[in-house]
Short mmCIF file of C-alpha atoms (C1' of nucleotides) and ligand atoms in Angstrom, two decimals:
data_model
loop_
_atom_site.label_atom_id
_atom_site.label_comp_id
_atom_site.label_asym_id
_atom_site.label_seq_id
_atom_site.Cartn_x
_atom_site.Cartn_y
_atom_site.Cartn_z
CA MET T 46 60.39 66.32 1.96
CA ALA T 47 61.34 62.95 3.43
CA GLN T 48 63.62 60.29 2.02
CA ASN T 49 61.60 57.56 0.46
CA ARG T 50 64.12 55.11 1.85
CA ARG T 51 61.43 52.97 3.39
CA ARG T 52 61.89 49.24 3.27
CA PRO T 53 59.06 47.09 1.99
CA THR T 54 58.33 44.96 5.03
CA ARG T 55 55.36 42.72 5.69
CA GLN T 56 54.10 45.17 8.29
CA ARG T 57 54.28 48.21 6.08
CA THR T 58 52.57 46.34 3.29
CA ALA T 59 49.79 45.20 5.59
CA VAL T 60 49.11 48.73 6.77
CA GLN T 61 49.07 50.08 3.24
CA ALA T 62 46.75 47.31 2.07
CA LEU T 63 44.35 47.99 4.90
CA LEU T 64 44.30 51.70 4.18
CA GLU T 65 43.46 50.96 0.59
CA GLN T 66 40.36 49.06 1.63
CA THR T 67 39.31 51.79 4.02
CA ASP T 68 37.31 54.81 3.01
CA ASP T 69 36.99 56.62 6.31
CA PHE T 70 39.53 58.34 8.48
CA SER T 71 40.73 55.83 11.06
CA SER T 72 42.89 56.12 14.15
CA ALA T 73 46.09 54.17 14.62
CA GLN T 74 44.35 52.17 17.34
CA GLU T 75 41.49 51.23 15.04
CA LEU T 76 43.80 50.15 12.26
CA HIS T 77 45.88 48.15 14.69
CA ALA T 78 42.80 46.34 15.98
CA ARG T 79 41.62 45.57 12.48
CA LEU T 80 44.98 44.21 11.48
CA ARG T 81 45.02 41.98 14.51
CA ALA T 82 41.48 40.79 13.80
CA SER T 83 42.37 39.97 10.23
CA GLY T 84 45.19 37.76 11.41
CA ASP T 85 47.75 40.06 9.85
CA ALA T 86 48.94 41.34 13.19
CA VAL T 87 51.34 44.24 13.41
CA GLY T 88 52.73 45.74 16.61
CA LEU T 89 51.01 48.87 17.83
CA ALA T 90 54.20 50.91 17.87
CA THR T 91 54.88 49.86 14.31
CA VAL T 92 51.43 50.94 13.22
CA TYR T 93 52.10 54.35 14.72
CA ARG T 94 55.53 54.61 13.13
CA THR T 95 54.30 53.47 9.75
CA LEU T 96 51.39 55.88 9.67
CA GLN T 97 53.59 58.76 10.71
CA ALA T 98 56.14 57.90 8.07
CA MET T 99 53.46 57.66 5.42
CA ALA T 100 52.04 60.98 6.51
CA ALA T 101 55.48 62.56 6.35
CA ASP T 102 55.90 61.18 2.84
CA GLY T 103 52.53 62.56 1.87
CA ASP T 104 51.10 59.10 1.24
CA VAL T 105 48.25 59.52 3.70
CA ASP T 106 46.31 62.45 5.08
CA VAL T 107 46.03 63.12 8.79
CA LEU T 108 43.49 65.10 10.71
CA ARG T 109 42.72 65.60 14.35
CA THR T 110 39.32 64.57 15.57
CA ASP T 111 37.44 66.80 17.99
CA ASP T 112 38.94 64.94 20.90
CA GLY T 113 42.45 65.32 19.60
CA GLU T 114 43.11 61.88 18.20
CA ALA T 115 44.98 61.56 14.93
CA ALA T 116 43.05 59.91 12.12
CA TYR T 117 44.58 58.71 8.87
CA ARG T 118 43.21 58.16 5.38
CA GLN T 119 44.54 57.12 2.01
CA CYS T 120 43.57 60.02 -0.21
CA SER T 121 44.03 61.08 -3.77
CA THR T 122 47.26 62.90 -4.39
CA GLY T 123 47.35 66.65 -4.47
CA HIS T 124 46.22 69.22 -1.98
CA HIS T 125 42.59 69.01 -0.89
CA HIS T 126 40.38 69.14 2.16
CA HIS T 127 37.67 66.97 3.70
CA LEU T 128 33.99 66.96 4.39
CA VAL T 129 33.54 64.45 7.21
CA CYS T 130 30.38 63.04 8.79
CA ARG T 131 30.86 63.32 12.50
CA THR T 132 28.55 60.37 13.07
CA CYS T 133 29.61 57.67 10.63
CA GLY T 134 32.91 59.06 9.41
CA ALA T 135 31.94 59.14 5.74
CA THR T 136 34.44 61.34 3.98
CA VAL T 137 34.35 63.41 0.81
CA GLU T 138 37.44 65.03 -0.62
CA VAL T 139 36.87 68.62 -1.67
CA GLU T 140 38.92 71.29 -3.34
CA GLY T 141 38.71 75.04 -3.01
CA PRO T 142 41.14 77.01 -5.13
CA ALA T 143 39.67 80.22 -3.79
CA VAL T 144 40.45 79.15 -0.24
CA GLU T 145 44.01 78.37 -1.17
CA LYS T 146 44.54 81.78 -2.66
CA TRP T 147 42.83 83.55 0.18
CA SER T 148 44.91 81.77 2.77
CA GLU T 149 48.11 82.59 1.01
CA ARG T 150 47.19 86.21 0.52
CA VAL T 151 46.22 86.65 4.17
CA ALA T 152 49.47 85.11 5.34
CA THR T 153 51.56 87.27 3.04
CA GLU T 154 49.73 90.42 4.05
CA HIS T 155 50.75 89.78 7.63
CA GLY T 156 54.35 88.94 6.81
CA PHE T 157 54.06 85.22 7.51
CA THR T 158 56.17 82.76 5.56
CA ASP T 159 56.49 79.01 5.35
CA VAL T 160 52.75 78.79 5.60
CA HIS T 161 50.40 75.84 5.61
CA HIS T 162 46.81 75.47 6.70
CA THR T 163 44.31 72.99 8.02
CA LEU T 164 40.70 73.06 6.91
CA GLU T 165 38.12 70.41 7.62
CA ILE T 166 34.37 70.56 7.36
CA PHE T 167 32.36 68.46 9.79
CA GLY T 168 28.66 67.74 9.56
CA THR T 169 25.99 65.08 9.43
CA CYS T 170 25.69 63.20 6.17
CA ALA T 171 22.32 62.61 4.53
CA ASP T 172 22.20 58.97 5.60
CA CYS T 173 22.89 59.73 9.24
CA ALA T 174 20.42 62.60 9.24
CA ARG T 175 17.74 60.26 7.90
CA ALA T 176 18.59 57.58 10.44
CA ALA T 177 18.40 60.08 13.27
CA ARG T 178 15.05 61.40 12.11
CA SER T 179 13.43 57.97 12.02
CA SER T 180 14.47 56.88 15.48
CA MET J 111 23.43 76.23 23.08
CA ALA J 112 24.68 76.31 26.66
CA GLN J 113 22.99 77.90 29.68
CA ASN J 114 24.96 80.78 31.00
CA ARG J 115 24.22 79.56 34.50
CA ARG J 116 27.83 79.79 35.53
CA ARG J 117 28.64 81.01 38.97
CA PRO J 118 31.16 83.84 39.35
CA THR J 119 33.74 82.14 41.50
CA ARG J 120 37.23 83.32 42.34
CA GLN J 121 38.62 80.59 40.11
CA ARG J 122 36.54 81.42 37.09
CA THR J 123 37.34 85.08 37.49
CA ALA J 124 41.05 84.36 37.71
CA VAL J 125 41.00 82.33 34.53
CA GLN J 126 39.07 84.99 32.66
CA ALA J 127 41.38 87.73 33.88
CA LEU J 128 44.42 85.78 32.77
CA LEU J 129 42.96 85.15 29.35
CA GLU J 130 42.33 88.84 28.96
CA GLN J 131 46.00 89.60 29.49
CA THR J 132 47.06 86.89 27.09
CA ASP J 133 47.36 87.41 23.38
CA ASP J 134 48.49 83.96 22.27
CA PHE J 135 46.77 80.63 22.23
CA SER J 136 47.67 78.82 25.46
CA SER J 137 47.12 75.32 26.71
CA ALA J 138 45.27 74.53 29.91
CA GLN J 139 48.54 73.41 31.43
CA GLU J 140 50.24 76.69 30.59
CA LEU J 141 47.42 78.75 32.01
CA HIS J 142 47.35 76.64 35.14
CA ALA J 143 51.09 77.12 35.64
CA ARG J 144 50.81 80.86 35.15
CA LEU J 145 47.96 81.11 37.62
CA ARG J 146 49.96 79.20 40.16
CA ALA J 147 53.01 81.39 39.54
CA SER J 148 50.97 84.54 39.98
CA GLY J 149 49.82 83.34 43.39
CA ASP J 150 46.24 83.09 42.17
CA ALA J 151 46.30 79.30 42.20
CA VAL J 152 43.46 77.32 40.70
CA GLY J 153 43.19 73.55 40.59
CA LEU J 154 44.19 71.95 37.32
CA ALA J 155 40.88 70.16 36.92
CA THR J 156 39.10 73.43 37.46
CA VAL J 157 41.17 75.13 34.80
CA TYR J 158 40.18 72.40 32.38
CA ARG J 159 36.53 72.59 33.34
CA THR J 160 36.44 76.35 33.15
CA LEU J 161 38.08 76.55 29.76
CA GLN J 162 35.76 73.91 28.37
CA ALA J 163 32.75 75.70 29.74
CA MET J 164 33.92 78.99 28.29
CA ALA J 165 34.53 77.35 24.96
CA ALA J 166 31.06 75.82 25.03
CA ASP J 167 29.63 79.24 25.77
CA GLY J 168 31.59 80.71 22.92
CA ASP J 169 33.62 82.93 25.22
CA VAL J 170 36.97 81.57 24.08
CA ASP J 171 38.26 79.97 20.91
CA VAL J 172 39.90 76.56 20.90
CA LEU J 173 42.25 75.02 18.43
CA ARG J 174 44.33 71.87 18.32
CA THR J 175 48.05 72.27 18.00
CA ASP J 176 49.97 69.96 15.70
CA ASP J 177 50.56 67.56 18.53
CA GLY J 178 46.90 67.41 19.47
CA GLU J 179 46.84 69.66 22.51
CA ALA J 180 43.94 72.03 22.98
CA ALA J 181 44.88 75.73 23.07
CA TYR J 182 42.57 78.52 24.17
CA ARG J 183 42.37 82.21 23.41
CA GLN J 184 40.11 85.10 24.26
CA CYS J 185 39.03 86.37 20.86
CA SER J 186 36.75 88.99 19.44
CA THR J 187 33.17 87.85 19.14
CA GLY J 188 31.89 86.59 15.84
CA HIS J 189 33.10 83.88 13.55
CA HIS J 190 36.70 84.15 12.38
CA HIS J 191 39.85 82.13 11.90
CA HIS J 192 43.49 82.43 12.94
CA LEU J 193 46.88 82.99 11.49
CA VAL J 194 49.29 81.56 14.05
CA CYS J 195 53.08 81.68 14.24
CA ARG J 196 54.21 78.16 14.92
CA THR J 197 57.34 79.46 16.62
CA CYS J 198 56.23 82.22 18.97
CA GLY J 199 52.48 81.73 18.95
CA ALA J 200 51.67 85.24 17.74
CA THR J 201 48.10 85.21 16.55
CA VAL J 202 46.15 87.29 14.07
CA GLU J 203 42.41 86.97 13.71
CA VAL J 204 41.30 86.83 10.10
CA GLU J 205 38.01 86.68 8.31
CA GLY J 206 37.15 85.16 4.97
CA PRO J 207 33.55 85.56 3.85
CA ALA J 208 34.36 83.69 0.66
CA VAL J 209 35.59 80.71 2.63
CA GLU J 210 32.42 80.66 4.68
CA LYS J 211 30.24 80.59 1.61
CA TRP J 212 32.35 78.00 -0.12
CA SER J 213 32.31 75.71 2.88
CA GLU J 214 28.55 75.93 3.18
CA ARG J 215 27.99 75.36 -0.48
CA VAL J 216 30.23 72.33 -0.57
CA ALA J 217 28.50 70.81 2.42
CA THR J 218 25.05 71.41 1.00
CA GLU J 219 26.01 69.98 -2.36
CA HIS J 220 26.90 66.73 -0.64
CA GLY J 221 23.79 66.59 1.50
CA PHE J 222 25.52 67.39 4.76
CA THR J 223 23.67 69.31 7.48
CA ASP J 224 24.52 70.74 10.87
CA VAL J 225 27.85 71.78 9.46
CA HIS J 226 30.78 73.57 11.02
CA HIS J 227 34.39 73.88 10.00
CA THR J 228 37.85 74.39 11.37
CA LEU J 229 40.40 76.48 9.53
CA GLU J 230 43.72 77.61 10.87
CA ILE J 231 46.72 78.99 9.08
CA PHE J 232 50.13 78.24 10.53
CA GLY J 233 53.37 79.89 9.52
CA THR J 234 56.41 81.80 10.66
CA CYS J 235 55.84 85.42 11.56
CA ALA J 236 58.14 88.17 10.28
CA ASP J 237 59.86 88.56 13.64
CA CYS J 238 60.63 84.89 13.99
CA ALA J 239 61.81 84.65 10.40
CA ARG J 240 64.20 87.53 11.03
CA ALA J 241 65.44 85.98 14.27
CA ALA J 242 66.06 82.66 12.54
CA ARG J 243 67.96 84.31 9.71
CA SER J 244 70.34 86.16 12.01
CA SER J 245 71.32 83.18 14.11
"C1'" DT G 114 75.85 33.14 -1.12
"C1'" DT G 115 77.78 34.96 2.81
"C1'" DT G 116 78.07 38.69 5.67
"C1'" DG G 117 77.79 42.94 8.17
"C1'" DA G 118 75.83 47.59 8.62
"C1'" DA G 119 71.71 49.86 8.97
"C1'" DG G 120 66.83 50.00 8.97
"C1'" DT G 121 62.66 47.72 11.37
"C1'" DT G 122 60.03 45.49 14.62
"C1'" DG G 123 57.45 44.57 18.97
"C1'" DA G 124 56.70 43.78 23.88
"C1'" DC G 125 56.61 46.67 27.44
"C1'" DA G 126 57.57 50.71 30.11
"C1'" DA G 127 57.09 55.56 30.36
"C1'" DT G 128 54.87 60.13 29.17
"C1'" DC G 129 51.60 63.27 29.58
"C1'" DA G 130 47.29 65.65 28.50
"C1'" DT G 131 42.85 65.06 29.93
"C1'" DT G 132 39.10 63.01 32.66
"C1'" DC G 133 37.09 60.95 36.75
"C1'" DT G 134 36.00 60.56 41.82
"C1'" DC G 135 34.23 62.21 45.68
"C1'" DA G 136 34.66 64.57 49.95
"C1'" DT G 137 34.64 69.38 50.93
"C1'" DT G 138 33.57 74.26 49.90
"C1'" DT G 139 30.72 77.99 48.17
"C1'" DA G 140 27.20 80.97 45.75
"C1'" DA G 141 22.24 81.80 45.34
"C1'" DG G 142 17.82 82.26 47.00
"C1'" DC G 143 14.77 82.15 50.64
"C1'" DG B 59 21.16 81.97 58.77
"C1'" DC B 60 19.78 77.70 56.26
"C1'" DT B 61 19.33 74.61 52.27
"C1'" DT B 62 20.69 73.02 48.03
"C1'" DA B 63 22.86 72.45 43.87
"C1'" DA B 64 26.96 73.96 41.62
"C1'" DA B 65 31.85 74.27 41.90
"C1'" DT B 66 36.34 72.97 43.54
"C1'" DG B 67 40.65 70.27 44.07
"C1'" DA B 68 43.77 66.51 45.35
"C1'" DG B 69 44.80 62.53 43.64
"C1'" DA B 70 43.74 58.36 41.00
"C1'" DA B 71 42.59 56.65 36.53
"C1'" DT B 72 42.46 56.72 31.55
"C1'" DG B 73 44.17 56.38 27.12
"C1'" DA B 74 46.67 57.91 23.12
"C1'" DT B 75 51.20 58.36 21.85
"C1'" DT B 76 56.20 57.83 22.42
"C1'" DG B 77 60.55 55.75 24.15
"C1'" DT B 78 63.57 51.63 24.91
"C1'" DC B 79 66.29 48.11 23.32
"C1'" DA B 80 67.20 43.44 22.12
"C1'" DA B 81 66.02 40.55 18.32
"C1'" DC B 82 65.00 40.36 13.39
"C1'" DT B 83 65.21 41.84 8.23
"C1'" DT B 84 66.70 43.86 4.18
"C1'" DC B 85 70.22 45.17 1.07
"C1'" DA B 86 74.19 45.28 -1.24
"C1'" DA B 87 78.96 44.66 -1.03
"C1'" DA B 88 82.36 41.06 -1.08
ZN1 LIG W 45 27.11 59.79 8.40
ZN1 LIG W 46 44.04 73.97 1.24
ZN1 LIG W 47 56.68 84.22 15.57
ZN1 LIG W 48 34.84 80.07 9.04
#
DNA sequence: TTTGAAGTTGACAATCATTCTCATTTAAGC
DNA sequence: GCTTAAATGAGAATGATTGTCAACTTCAAA
């Protein structure tokens, strides 16, 4: 994977701390704005670089929203997928051993190697469904 | 879903025809360039609009490449997923009934409704693996 | 602790896919 | 043919992401 030769700078620490307080997937822009608002400002480019480095190191998960923006989240370690509310962003980590096996089998059957997959489930969470109904 | 009130224009026809000859997932930019090269030029904005309309109508599949670009492909009808070579773009349509059930069950268990999912498998196809080995 | 190489940062410019605008065409129905 | 709403396209605008590069830190050797 990647060298964990990252230096512990104020900026990196600030980004990590913010991610720890955050439960939803957030874009680099959002995180940057929140850092600035909290007085712990970090340059936008640095936010991007830090998040990408963390993703490369496997310290955060990334997914692409419907409109193609990258969103990051501090997740538990180990391979898993996400159930994401497309309204409020609430996120649940889910695991599916069967899916993992299926995906690997399918790839092998077709002669593919060096395989990885993306799997995200989007929907409306109970809270948002309720809110929508009573409006 | 969407009204199929689309007008059969030269442009729309050209895009559809091109998609029919194309086996790989292609970006709007790529398709636009190929149309222009083939003399059957269509405005870039129109290519975008047409592809989005076709996607909304379920006539083409869309996926996001690793760098966030939308790629389109004329697929068989019915719900399925893709096994895509990240080097040459070769694409295989795959189905996984077990995955469908799992995804629905997981969503229901967490109170999510109006659910859909994205699942793509990326890897290196046999041909590309061979080519890489002999270089 | 001083010091220098190497990693980091940030303001700002540059990219580049995608969307928007709006004047001009075109298909559909009468 | 005539009317009208949909469709088109050239070019501007948007907006996320990346590139640039001088200034700033960290680290560890001296
Ligand atoms: Zn919600
Ligand atoms: Zn998985
Ligand atoms: Zn290939
Ligand atoms: Zn599916």
